[in-house]
Coordinates of C-alpha atoms and ligand atoms in Angstrom, one line a residue:
M1 CA 18.0 43.1 33.1
K2 CA 18.5 40.0 31.0
L3 CA 22.1 39.9 31.9
Q4 CA 21.2 40.0 35.6
A5 CA 18.6 37.4 35.1
L6 CA 21.2 35.2 33.5
R7 CA 23.5 35.7 36.4
E8 CA 20.7 34.9 38.8
G9 CA 19.8 31.7 37.0
Q10 CA 16.3 32.8 36.0
F11 CA 16.6 30.9 32.7
V12 CA 15.3 27.4 32.9
P13 CA 14.5 24.6 30.4
F14 CA 10.8 23.8 29.7
F15 CA 10.1 20.4 28.2
Q16 CA 8.1 19.4 25.2
P17 CA 7.4 15.7 24.6
Q18 CA 7.8 13.9 21.3
F19 CA 5.7 10.8 20.5
N20 CA 5.6 7.9 18.2
Y21 CA 2.1 8.6 16.9
V22 CA 1.7 5.0 15.8
T23 CA 2.4 3.3 19.1
G24 CA 1.8 6.3 21.4
A25 CA 5.2 5.9 23.1
L26 CA 7.0 8.9 24.5
T27 CA 10.1 8.8 22.3
G28 CA 11.9 12.0 23.1
I29 CA 11.8 15.4 24.8
E30 CA 13.0 18.8 23.6
A31 CA 14.3 21.3 26.2
L32 CA 13.4 24.9 25.4
A33 CA 14.7 27.9 27.2
R34 CA 12.3 30.1 29.3
W35 CA 13.0 33.1 31.4
V36 CA 10.8 32.7 34.4
K37 CA 10.8 36.0 36.2
Q38 CA 10.7 36.3 40.0
D39 CA 7.0 37.2 39.8
G40 CA 6.4 34.1 37.8
T41 CA 5.9 35.6 34.4
V42 CA 7.3 33.5 31.6
V43 CA 9.3 35.1 28.8
Y44 CA 9.8 33.3 25.5
P45 CA 13.0 32.8 23.5
K46 CA 12.1 35.3 20.8
E47 CA 12.6 38.0 23.5
F48 CA 16.1 37.0 24.4
I49 CA 17.8 34.5 22.1
S50 CA 18.9 36.9 19.4
Y51 CA 19.9 39.4 22.2
F52 CA 22.3 36.9 23.6
E53 CA 23.5 35.8 20.2
D54 CA 24.3 39.4 19.3
N55 CA 26.2 40.2 22.5
G56 CA 28.1 36.9 22.5
L57 CA 26.5 35.5 25.6
I58 CA 24.4 32.8 24.0
Y59 CA 27.0 30.2 24.9
D60 CA 26.6 31.1 28.6
L61 CA 22.8 30.9 28.3
D62 CA 23.0 27.6 26.5
K63 CA 25.5 26.1 29.0
C64 CA 23.1 27.0 31.8
I65 CA 20.1 25.4 30.0
W66 CA 22.1 22.3 29.1
E67 CA 23.4 21.8 32.6
K68 CA 19.9 22.3 34.1
T69 CA 18.6 19.8 31.6
C70 CA 21.2 17.2 32.7
I71 CA 20.3 17.8 36.3
Q72 CA 16.6 17.3 35.6
L73 CA 17.3 14.2 33.5
A74 CA 19.4 12.7 36.2
N75 CA 16.8 13.5 38.8
W76 CA 14.0 11.8 36.8
R77 CA 16.2 8.8 36.2
S78 CA 17.0 8.6 39.9
K79 CA 13.2 8.4 40.5
G80 CA 13.0 5.4 38.3
Y81 CA 11.2 7.0 35.3
A82 CA 12.1 5.5 31.9
I83 CA 13.1 8.7 30.3
P84 CA 14.0 8.9 26.6
S85 CA 16.8 11.2 25.5
V86 CA 16.4 15.0 25.7
S87 CA 17.3 17.2 22.8
V88 CA 18.9 20.6 23.5
N89 CA 19.3 23.5 21.2
V90 CA 22.9 24.4 20.2
S91 CA 23.2 27.9 18.7
R92 CA 25.3 28.2 15.6
R93 CA 27.6 30.4 17.6
D94 CA 28.3 27.6 20.1
L95 CA 29.2 25.3 17.3
Y96 CA 32.5 26.9 16.5
N97 CA 33.6 27.1 20.2
D98 CA 36.4 24.7 20.7
E99 CA 35.3 24.2 24.3
L100 CA 31.9 22.8 23.3
P101 CA 32.5 19.0 23.1
G102 CA 34.6 19.2 26.3
F103 CA 31.9 21.1 28.2
L104 CA 29.1 18.8 27.1
C105 CA 31.1 15.7 28.1
S106 CA 31.9 17.2 31.5
I107 CA 28.3 17.9 32.5
L108 CA 27.2 14.5 31.3
D109 CA 29.9 13.0 33.4
K110 CA 29.1 15.2 36.3
Y111 CA 25.5 13.9 36.5
G112 CA 26.2 10.3 35.5
L113 CA 24.6 10.4 32.1
D114 CA 25.8 8.7 29.0
V115 CA 26.5 10.6 25.8
T116 CA 23.3 9.5 24.0
S117 CA 21.1 11.0 26.8
L118 CA 21.6 14.5 25.3
H119 CA 20.7 14.9 21.6
L120 CA 22.1 18.1 20.0
E121 CA 19.9 20.2 17.7
V122 CA 21.6 22.4 15.2
T123 CA 19.7 24.5 12.7
E124 CA 19.8 23.9 9.0
S125 CA 20.5 27.6 8.4
A126 CA 23.9 27.1 10.1
Y127 CA 24.7 24.5 7.4
T128 CA 23.9 26.9 4.6
E129 CA 25.7 29.7 6.3
N130 CA 29.1 28.0 6.4
T131 CA 29.0 24.5 5.1
T132 CA 32.6 23.5 5.5
Q133 CA 33.0 24.7 9.1
F134 CA 29.6 23.4 10.0
L135 CA 30.4 19.9 8.8
K136 CA 33.7 19.9 10.6
A137 CA 32.1 20.9 13.9
L138 CA 29.4 18.2 13.5
E139 CA 32.0 15.6 12.7
L140 CA 33.8 16.4 15.9
L141 CA 30.7 16.2 18.0
K142 CA 29.8 12.9 16.3
A143 CA 33.2 11.6 17.0
H144 CA 32.4 12.2 20.7
G145 CA 29.4 10.0 20.3
F146 CA 26.7 12.7 20.3
I147 CA 23.4 12.1 18.4
M148 CA 22.9 15.1 16.1
E149 CA 19.5 16.4 15.0
M150 CA 19.0 18.8 12.1
D151 CA 16.6 21.4 13.3
D152 CA 14.1 23.3 11.2
F153 CA 14.9 21.1 8.2
G154 CA 13.3 22.6 5.1
S155 CA 13.3 26.2 6.3
G156 CA 16.8 26.8 4.8
Y157 CA 17.9 26.4 1.3
S158 CA 20.0 23.3 1.4
S159 CA 18.9 20.8 -1.1
L160 CA 17.5 17.5 -0.3
C161 CA 20.5 15.9 -1.9
A162 CA 22.7 17.6 0.8
L163 CA 21.0 15.3 3.3
K164 CA 23.2 12.4 2.5
D165 CA 26.4 14.3 3.3
M166 CA 25.2 15.8 6.6
P167 CA 26.6 14.1 9.6
V168 CA 23.3 14.1 11.4
D169 CA 21.2 11.2 12.8
V170 CA 17.7 12.7 12.9
I171 CA 15.9 15.3 10.8
K172 CA 13.4 17.7 12.5
L173 CA 11.0 18.7 9.8
D174 CA 10.2 22.4 10.1
G175 CA 6.7 23.0 11.4
D176 CA 6.0 25.7 8.8
F177 CA 5.3 23.0 6.3
L178 CA 2.2 22.1 8.2
S179 CA 0.8 25.3 6.8
K180 CA -2.8 26.1 7.5
D181 CA -3.3 27.4 4.0
D182 CA -2.0 24.5 1.9
S183 CA -4.7 24.7 -0.8
S184 CA -2.2 23.9 -3.5
S185 CA -1.0 21.0 -1.3
R186 CA 2.6 22.0 -2.0
C187 CA 3.5 21.6 1.6
G188 CA 2.0 18.2 1.7
K189 CA 4.1 17.2 -1.3
I190 CA 7.2 18.6 0.2
I191 CA 6.7 16.8 3.5
T192 CA 6.1 13.6 1.5
A193 CA 9.2 14.0 -0.5
V194 CA 11.4 14.9 2.5
V195 CA 10.1 12.0 4.6
Y196 CA 10.5 9.7 1.6
M197 CA 14.1 10.8 1.0
A198 CA 15.1 10.8 4.6
H199 CA 13.8 7.3 5.1
S200 CA 15.5 6.1 1.9
I201 CA 18.8 6.9 3.6
D202 CA 17.5 5.4 6.9
M203 CA 17.2 8.7 8.7
P204 CA 14.4 9.1 11.1
V205 CA 12.2 12.3 10.8
I206 CA 10.5 14.1 13.7
A207 CA 7.8 16.5 12.6
E208 CA 7.6 19.7 14.6
G209 CA 4.7 22.0 15.1
V210 CA 2.0 19.4 14.9
E211 CA -1.1 21.2 16.0
T212 CA -4.1 19.1 14.9
K213 CA -5.1 15.5 14.6
E214 CA -5.5 16.0 10.8
E215 CA -1.8 17.0 10.6
A216 CA -0.8 14.0 12.7
D217 CA -2.9 11.7 10.6
F218 CA -1.4 13.1 7.4
L219 CA 2.1 12.7 8.6
K220 CA 1.4 9.2 9.6
T221 CA 0.2 8.3 6.1
V222 CA 3.5 9.5 4.6
G223 CA 5.5 7.5 7.0
C224 CA 6.4 10.1 9.6
R225 CA 5.6 8.6 13.0
F226 CA 7.6 10.9 15.4
M227 CA 5.9 14.1 16.2
Q228 CA 6.2 17.1 18.5
G229 CA 3.7 19.9 18.8
Y230 CA 0.9 21.7 20.6
Y231 CA -1.5 18.9 19.5
F232 CA 0.3 16.7 22.0
S233 CA 1.5 19.3 24.5
K234 CA 3.1 22.8 24.7
P235 CA 6.5 23.0 26.3
V236 CA 5.9 22.8 30.0
S237 CA 7.9 23.2 33.2
A238 CA 9.8 20.2 34.6
K239 CA 7.2 19.9 37.4
D240 CA 4.3 19.8 34.9
F241 CA 6.1 17.5 32.6
E242 CA 6.7 15.0 35.4
E243 CA 3.1 15.2 36.5
T244 CA 1.6 14.8 33.1
F245 CA 3.9 12.5 31.3
L246 CA 6.0 10.6 33.9
S247 CA 4.0 10.0 37.0
K248 CA 1.1 8.4 35.2
V249 CA 1.3 4.7 35.0
G250 CA 0.9 3.4 31.5
F251 CA 0.6 6.7 29.7
E252 CA -1.2 6.3 26.4
M253 CA -1.4 8.3 23.3
N254 CA -5.2 7.8 23.6
D255 CA -5.2 10.3 26.4
F256 CA -5.0 12.9 23.7
H257 CA -7.3 11.6 21.1
D258 CA -9.6 8.8 20.3
A259 CA -8.1 5.6 18.8
E260 CA -10.6 5.3 16.0
R261 CA -8.2 6.5 13.3
H262 CA -5.6 3.8 14.2
D263 CA -7.6 1.3 12.2
R264 CA -6.0 2.4 9.0
I265 CA -3.0 0.2 8.4
D266 CA 0.1 2.2 8.3
F267 CA 1.7 1.0 5.2
F268 CA 4.0 3.9 5.0
D269 CA 5.7 3.2 8.2
L270 CA 9.0 1.9 7.0
N271 CA 10.0 0.1 10.1
S272 CA 6.7 -1.3 11.3
Q273 CA 5.4 -4.8 11.3
N274 CA 3.1 -3.7 8.6
T275 CA 6.1 -3.2 6.3
L276 CA 6.9 -6.8 6.8
I277 CA 3.4 -7.8 5.9
F278 CA 3.3 -5.4 3.0
N279 CA 6.5 -6.7 1.6
S280 CA 5.8 -10.3 2.1
F281 CA 2.2 -10.0 0.8
V282 CA 1.3 -12.7 -1.6
G283 CA 0.1 -10.3 -4.2
G284 CA 1.5 -7.2 -5.8
A285 CA 0.7 -4.3 -3.5
A286 CA 1.3 -0.6 -3.7
I287 CA 0.4 2.6 -2.0
I288 CA -0.6 5.1 -4.6
T289 CA -1.5 8.7 -4.4
R290 CA -3.5 11.0 -6.7
G291 CA -2.8 14.6 -6.5
Q292 CA -4.7 17.7 -7.6
N293 CA -3.0 17.5 -11.0
G294 CA -4.6 14.1 -11.5
K295 CA -1.3 12.3 -11.6
V296 CA -1.3 8.9 -10.0
R297 CA 2.0 7.9 -8.3
A298 CA 3.1 4.9 -6.5
V299 CA 4.7 6.0 -3.2
R300 CA 5.4 2.4 -2.1
L301 CA 5.6 -0.9 -3.9
N302 CA 6.2 -4.3 -2.6
D303 CA 8.7 -6.7 -4.2
M304 CA 5.9 -8.8 -5.7
F305 CA 4.4 -5.8 -7.5
L306 CA 7.8 -5.2 -9.2
K307 CA 8.1 -8.8 -10.0
L308 CA 4.7 -8.9 -11.6
V309 CA 5.3 -5.9 -13.8
G310 CA 8.9 -7.1 -14.5
L311 CA 10.8 -4.1 -13.2
S312 CA 13.7 -3.8 -10.8
R313 CA 13.7 -1.1 -8.1
E314 CA 16.2 0.8 -10.2
D315 CA 14.1 0.5 -13.4
W316 CA 11.2 1.7 -11.3
A317 CA 13.0 4.8 -10.1
C318 CA 13.9 5.8 -13.6
R319 CA 10.4 5.5 -15.0
D320 CA 8.0 8.4 -15.2
Q321 CA 5.8 7.5 -12.4
N322 CA 2.4 8.7 -13.5
L323 CA 0.8 5.3 -13.4
L324 CA -2.0 6.3 -15.7
E325 CA 0.5 6.6 -18.5
W326 CA 1.2 2.9 -18.2
F327 CA -2.3 2.1 -19.4
D328 CA -3.9 2.3 -22.8
G329 CA -6.6 5.0 -23.1
P330 CA -9.7 3.1 -22.1
S331 CA -7.8 1.4 -19.2
A332 CA -6.6 4.8 -17.9
A333 CA -10.2 6.0 -17.8
L334 CA -11.3 2.8 -16.1
F335 CA -8.6 3.1 -13.5
S336 CA -9.5 6.8 -12.8
N337 CA -13.2 5.8 -12.4
A338 CA -12.2 3.0 -9.9
L339 CA -10.3 5.6 -7.9
D340 CA -13.3 7.9 -7.8
S341 CA -15.6 5.1 -6.8
A342 CA -13.2 4.0 -4.0
I343 CA -13.5 7.6 -2.7
V344 CA -17.2 7.9 -3.0
T345 CA -18.1 4.5 -1.5
G346 CA -15.2 4.1 0.9
E347 CA -15.3 0.4 -0.2
E348 CA -13.1 -1.7 -2.4
A349 CA -13.2 -0.8 -6.1
S350 CA -11.9 -2.9 -8.8
C351 CA -11.1 -2.7 -12.5
I352 CA -9.2 -4.6 -15.2
T353 CA -6.6 -2.7 -17.2
F354 CA -4.3 -3.3 -20.1
S355 CA -0.8 -1.9 -20.4
P356 CA 0.7 -2.3 -23.8
D357 CA 4.3 -1.8 -22.6
V358 CA 4.5 -2.2 -18.9
D359 CA 8.3 -2.7 -18.5
G360 CA 9.5 -0.4 -21.3
R361 CA 10.5 -3.5 -23.3
G362 CA 7.2 -4.1 -25.0
R363 CA 5.7 -6.4 -22.4
E364 CA 1.9 -6.5 -22.5
F365 CA 0.3 -6.7 -19.1
W366 CA -3.3 -7.3 -18.1
S367 CA -4.1 -6.5 -14.5
H368 CA -7.0 -7.1 -12.2
N369 CA -6.7 -4.1 -9.8
R370 CA -8.4 -3.8 -6.4
L371 CA -8.3 -0.4 -4.7
R372 CA -9.2 1.1 -1.4
L373 CA -8.9 4.6 -0.1
I374 CA -6.7 4.7 3.0
A375 CA -6.2 8.4 3.6
Q376 CA -7.2 11.8 2.3
K377 CA -5.9 15.3 2.7
V378 CA -6.8 18.4 0.7
G379 CA -5.5 17.7 -2.7
L380 CA -4.1 14.3 -2.1
D381 CA -5.8 10.9 -2.0
V382 CA -4.0 7.9 -0.8
F383 CA -5.0 4.4 -1.9
Y384 CA -4.0 0.9 -1.3
L385 CA -3.7 -1.0 -4.6
N386 CA -3.5 -4.7 -5.1
I387 CA -2.7 -6.0 -8.5
E388 CA -3.1 -9.5 -10.0
D389 CA -1.5 -10.5 -13.2
I390 CA -4.2 -11.9 -15.5
T391 CA -2.3 -11.6 -18.7
E392 CA -2.1 -15.4 -19.2
R393 CA -5.8 -15.8 -18.3
V394 CA -6.8 -13.1 -20.8
R395 CA -4.7 -14.8 -23.4
L396 CA -6.2 -18.2 -22.7
S397 CA -9.7 -17.0 -22.7
R398 CA -9.0 -15.3 -26.0
R399 CA -7.6 -18.5 -27.4
N400 CA -10.7 -20.4 -26.1
Q401 CA -12.9 -17.9 -27.8
N402 CA -11.1 -18.4 -31.1
L403 CA -11.3 -22.2 -30.6
L404 CA -15.0 -22.1 -29.8
K405 CA -15.5 -20.0 -32.9
A406 CA -13.7 -22.6 -35.0
I407 CA -15.7 -25.4 -33.5
E408 CA -18.9 -23.6 -34.1
E409 CA -17.9 -23.1 -37.7
R410 CA -17.1 -26.8 -38.1
E411 CA -20.4 -27.8 -36.4
D412 CA -22.1 -25.5 -38.8
I413 CA -20.5 -27.2 -41.8
F414 CA -21.4 -30.6 -40.3
M415 CA -24.9 -29.6 -39.6
N416 CA -25.4 -28.4 -43.2
A417 CA -23.9 -31.6 -44.5
A418 CA -26.2 -33.6 -42.3
E419 CA -29.1 -31.5 -43.5
Q420 CA -28.2 -32.2 -47.1
V421 CA -28.0 -36.0 -46.7
N422 CA -31.0 -35.9 -44.5
M423 CA -29.1 -37.6 -41.7
F424 CA -30.0 -37.8 -38.0
F425 CA -27.4 -38.5 -35.4
W426 CA -27.0 -38.7 -31.7
K427 CA -24.7 -39.7 -28.9
Y428 CA -25.6 -42.3 -26.4
D429 CA -23.9 -42.6 -23.0
I430 CA -23.9 -46.3 -22.2
K431 CA -23.2 -45.8 -18.5
T432 CA -25.8 -43.2 -17.7
K433 CA -28.3 -44.1 -20.5
D434 CA -28.4 -40.4 -21.5
M435 CA -28.9 -39.7 -25.1
Y436 CA -27.9 -36.4 -26.8
P437 CA -29.8 -35.8 -30.1
C438 CA -28.5 -33.6 -32.9
S439 CA -30.3 -30.4 -33.6
R440 CA -32.1 -31.9 -36.5
C441 CA -33.5 -34.6 -34.2
Q442 CA -34.6 -31.9 -31.8
K443 CA -36.1 -29.9 -34.6
Y444 CA -37.9 -32.6 -36.6
L445 CA -38.6 -35.2 -33.9
D446 CA -39.4 -32.8 -31.1
L447 CA -36.7 -34.3 -28.9
P448 CA -35.3 -32.4 -25.9
K449 CA -31.6 -31.6 -25.8
L450 CA -31.1 -34.5 -23.4
V451 CA -33.1 -37.7 -23.3
R452 CA -32.7 -39.6 -20.1
N453 CA -33.3 -43.4 -19.7
Y454 CA -32.9 -44.0 -23.4
P455 CA -34.5 -45.6 -25.4
K456 CA -37.8 -45.7 -23.5
P457 CA -38.8 -42.1 -24.1
A458 CA -38.0 -42.5 -27.9
I459 CA -40.2 -45.6 -28.0
D460 CA -42.9 -43.9 -26.1
M461 CA -42.8 -41.0 -28.6
C462 CA -43.2 -43.6 -31.4
I463 CA -39.9 -42.6 -33.0
F464 CA -38.6 -46.1 -32.5
P465 CA -40.8 -49.2 -33.0
E466 CA -42.4 -50.8 -30.0
G467 CA -41.6 -54.4 -29.0
E468 CA -38.4 -56.3 -28.0
H469 CA -36.4 -55.7 -31.2
Y470 CA -35.1 -52.3 -30.5
I471 CA -34.7 -52.9 -26.8
D472 CA -32.5 -55.9 -27.9
I473 CA -30.4 -53.7 -30.2
M474 CA -29.7 -51.3 -27.3
K475 CA -28.7 -54.2 -25.1
R476 CA -26.2 -55.2 -27.7
V477 CA -24.9 -51.6 -27.9
D478 CA -24.6 -51.7 -24.1
N479 CA -22.5 -54.8 -24.4
G480 CA -20.2 -53.0 -26.8
E481 CA -21.5 -54.3 -30.2
D482 CA -21.6 -52.0 -33.2
I483 CA -24.9 -52.1 -35.0
D484 CA -25.9 -51.6 -38.7
E485 CA -29.6 -52.4 -39.2
V486 CA -32.6 -51.2 -41.2
M487 CA -35.7 -50.5 -39.2
P488 CA -39.0 -48.5 -39.5
L489 CA -38.7 -45.2 -37.7
T490 CA -40.9 -42.2 -36.8
S491 CA -44.6 -42.3 -36.5
E492 CA -44.8 -42.8 -40.3
R493 CA -42.6 -45.9 -40.0
V494 CA -40.2 -44.9 -42.7
P495 CA -37.3 -47.4 -43.2
F496 CA -34.1 -46.0 -41.9
R497 CA -30.6 -47.5 -41.8
V498 CA -29.5 -47.2 -38.1
R499 CA -25.9 -47.5 -37.2
Y500 CA -24.2 -47.5 -33.8
T501 CA -20.4 -47.2 -33.3
V502 CA -19.4 -48.0 -29.7
R503 CA -16.4 -46.4 -28.0
R504 CA -14.7 -47.9 -25.0
D505 CA -13.1 -46.3 -22.0
A506 CA -9.5 -46.7 -20.7
D507 CA -10.5 -50.0 -19.0
G508 CA -11.9 -51.4 -22.3
N509 CA -15.6 -51.1 -21.1
P510 CA -18.2 -49.8 -23.6
S511 CA -18.8 -46.1 -22.7
V512 CA -20.4 -44.2 -25.5
A513 CA -22.0 -44.9 -28.8
Y514 CA -22.4 -42.6 -31.8
A515 CA -25.4 -43.3 -33.8
T516 CA -26.8 -42.2 -37.2
A517 CA -30.1 -42.8 -38.9
L518 CA -30.4 -42.3 -42.6
P519 CA -33.7 -42.8 -44.6
I520 CA -33.3 -45.8 -47.0
D521 CA -35.0 -43.8 -49.8
D522 CA -32.2 -41.4 -49.9
F523 CA -29.8 -44.1 -51.1
S524 CA -31.6 -44.6 -54.3
Ligands
C2E1 P1 12.9 25.6 17.8 O1 14.2 24.9 18.3 O2 12.5 25.3 16.4 O3 11.8 25.1 18.8 C1 10.5 24.9 18.5 C2 9.7 26.0 18.8 O4 8.4 25.7 18.3 C3 9.5 26.3 20.3 O5 9.3 27.7 20.4 C4 8.2 25.6 20.6 O6 7.6 26.1 21.7 C5 7.4 25.9 19.4 N1 6.4 24.9 19.2 C6 6.3 23.7 19.6 N2 5.2 23.1 19.2 C7 4.6 24.0 18.4 C8 3.3 24.0 17.7 O7 2.6 23.0 17.6 N3 3.0 25.1 17.0 C9 3.8 26.2 17.0 N4 3.4 27.3 16.3 N5 5.0 26.3 17.7 C10 5.3 25.2 18.4 P2 10.1 28.5 21.5 O8 10.2 27.7 22.7 O9 9.5 29.8 21.6 O10 11.5 28.6 20.9 C11 11.8 29.3 19.7 C12 13.2 29.1 19.2 O11 14.1 29.6 20.1 C13 13.5 27.6 19.1 O12 13.0 27.1 18.0 C14 15.0 27.7 19.2 O13 15.5 28.0 17.9 C15 15.3 28.8 20.1 N6 15.6 28.3 21.4 C16 14.7 27.8 22.4 N7 15.4 27.4 23.4 C17 16.7 27.6 23.2 C18 18.0 27.3 23.9 O14 18.0 26.8 25.0 N8 19.1 27.6 23.2 C19 19.1 28.2 22.0 N9 20.3 28.5 21.4 N10 18.0 28.4 21.3 C20 16.8 28.1 21.9
CA2 CA1 14.9 23.0 18.4
CA3 CA1 12.7 23.6 15.1

């Protein structure tokens, strides 16, 4: 029956769109085989792919799907639609067929399409099955100019390291990682790692099997923008695809979901404008995550961050990246608290931390950290972290504190000495007429800390004698004259020796005077 259906051309491609979740743009399409029976029932690949693979007819089925895809693509282009490339599936059995590159080129040619119109999806399991042969086949297709996509990446057993040797241009992350039961968040971590690795070798990642908004949002936070899945659309017939995704003017991602989540800045997006902002940010910035094990890791760091902590990118890669281990004990606790508070309040949280050896070379580092939660998934919290190097400030303020202590000690000695010789002293500002009495003056003569319009208040309080004499003395001080005179002071009119020493400013004008008053009795 299937054979007859194949002969009768009942196998057709259905089309599933791929989107850039950040911009909403339609970025690609996957063609998936369907058997549409004469009565209209649709039969899915699991009913026929392995059958054709086993009886060696898969190449015939695929050729038919590829050609129909080319016809459809040319048809859409002729209608003026801006169609992205279409990805077709290439069975592992097709790969080793010598005719393959020639056939693909011939159909592209026949329908006036260029070689990049058709992306070729090969499965990761084909790589593990026969690595050498697989790589050879891929090199050949690449030599013809085809864009190769590694399908179902992560489902096989090839290591992440193998990625760099694979002659593929795009990775399709297996949908199984978006597991519904990811309570241990292992899948989330694997996705993060794969996306991180792929991007570090400049390889775009398309996530497959995206079914919910939460999954799409999570992928976005780890930097994966390209997505395909039921959340956006099931594979649909050419006619439905055209109606839904092509006919509409200005198709927007928002047709599928509200835009409200787009407010979070996508700092993970390696190629976006935000990356530029992130990297050229004036301060040190990082995207950090906290997993269920409590470990805090920096997933992204801008150049300034590294500069502030004194590490190169290579140093960074070598360090154990649990950030909490960088801090001393109390700081680690403070930092954890700030993370908690950022989650609870949804607002910015901040803390000051100390790292005794931030660069592994004994460098001390005080940081003012500001944090904000930017995304959350079960078992993984993602934060934006801004750091400010306050090491110098802390050092200075400590030095100031020490200085202040030293000054206080000296003042104490001086005050004790003044007490012992029964001396009063004050400072007089010639320009403002402000007078600053010593603490003994304040204590014994009831003077405030600052006496304005001196000497009038002191005369009014009977500390200085009434009449022109003292006013005259002050005029002489104002004119820059040093004074040394005996006069009766306080309400008891005790004879004191009063001395003024005038200091001048840079222009030579009298500016301040330092004064002392010592009871004459004490000389005897
Ligand atoms: P595949 O290449 O990994 O294709 C993706 C499969 O996931 C498709 O199943 C698609 O309908 C399904 N899918 C898409 N979005 C979601 C989603 O959000 N959730 C879930 N659970 N599934 C989703 P389909 O069309 O049944 O195809 C199954 C497999 O059959 C394909 O897996 C591919 O390996 C193979 N296949 C399909 N068409 C062709 C073809 O033309 N040639 C060859 N050789 N193989 C084909
Ligand atoms: Ca595929
Ligand atoms: Ca796949």
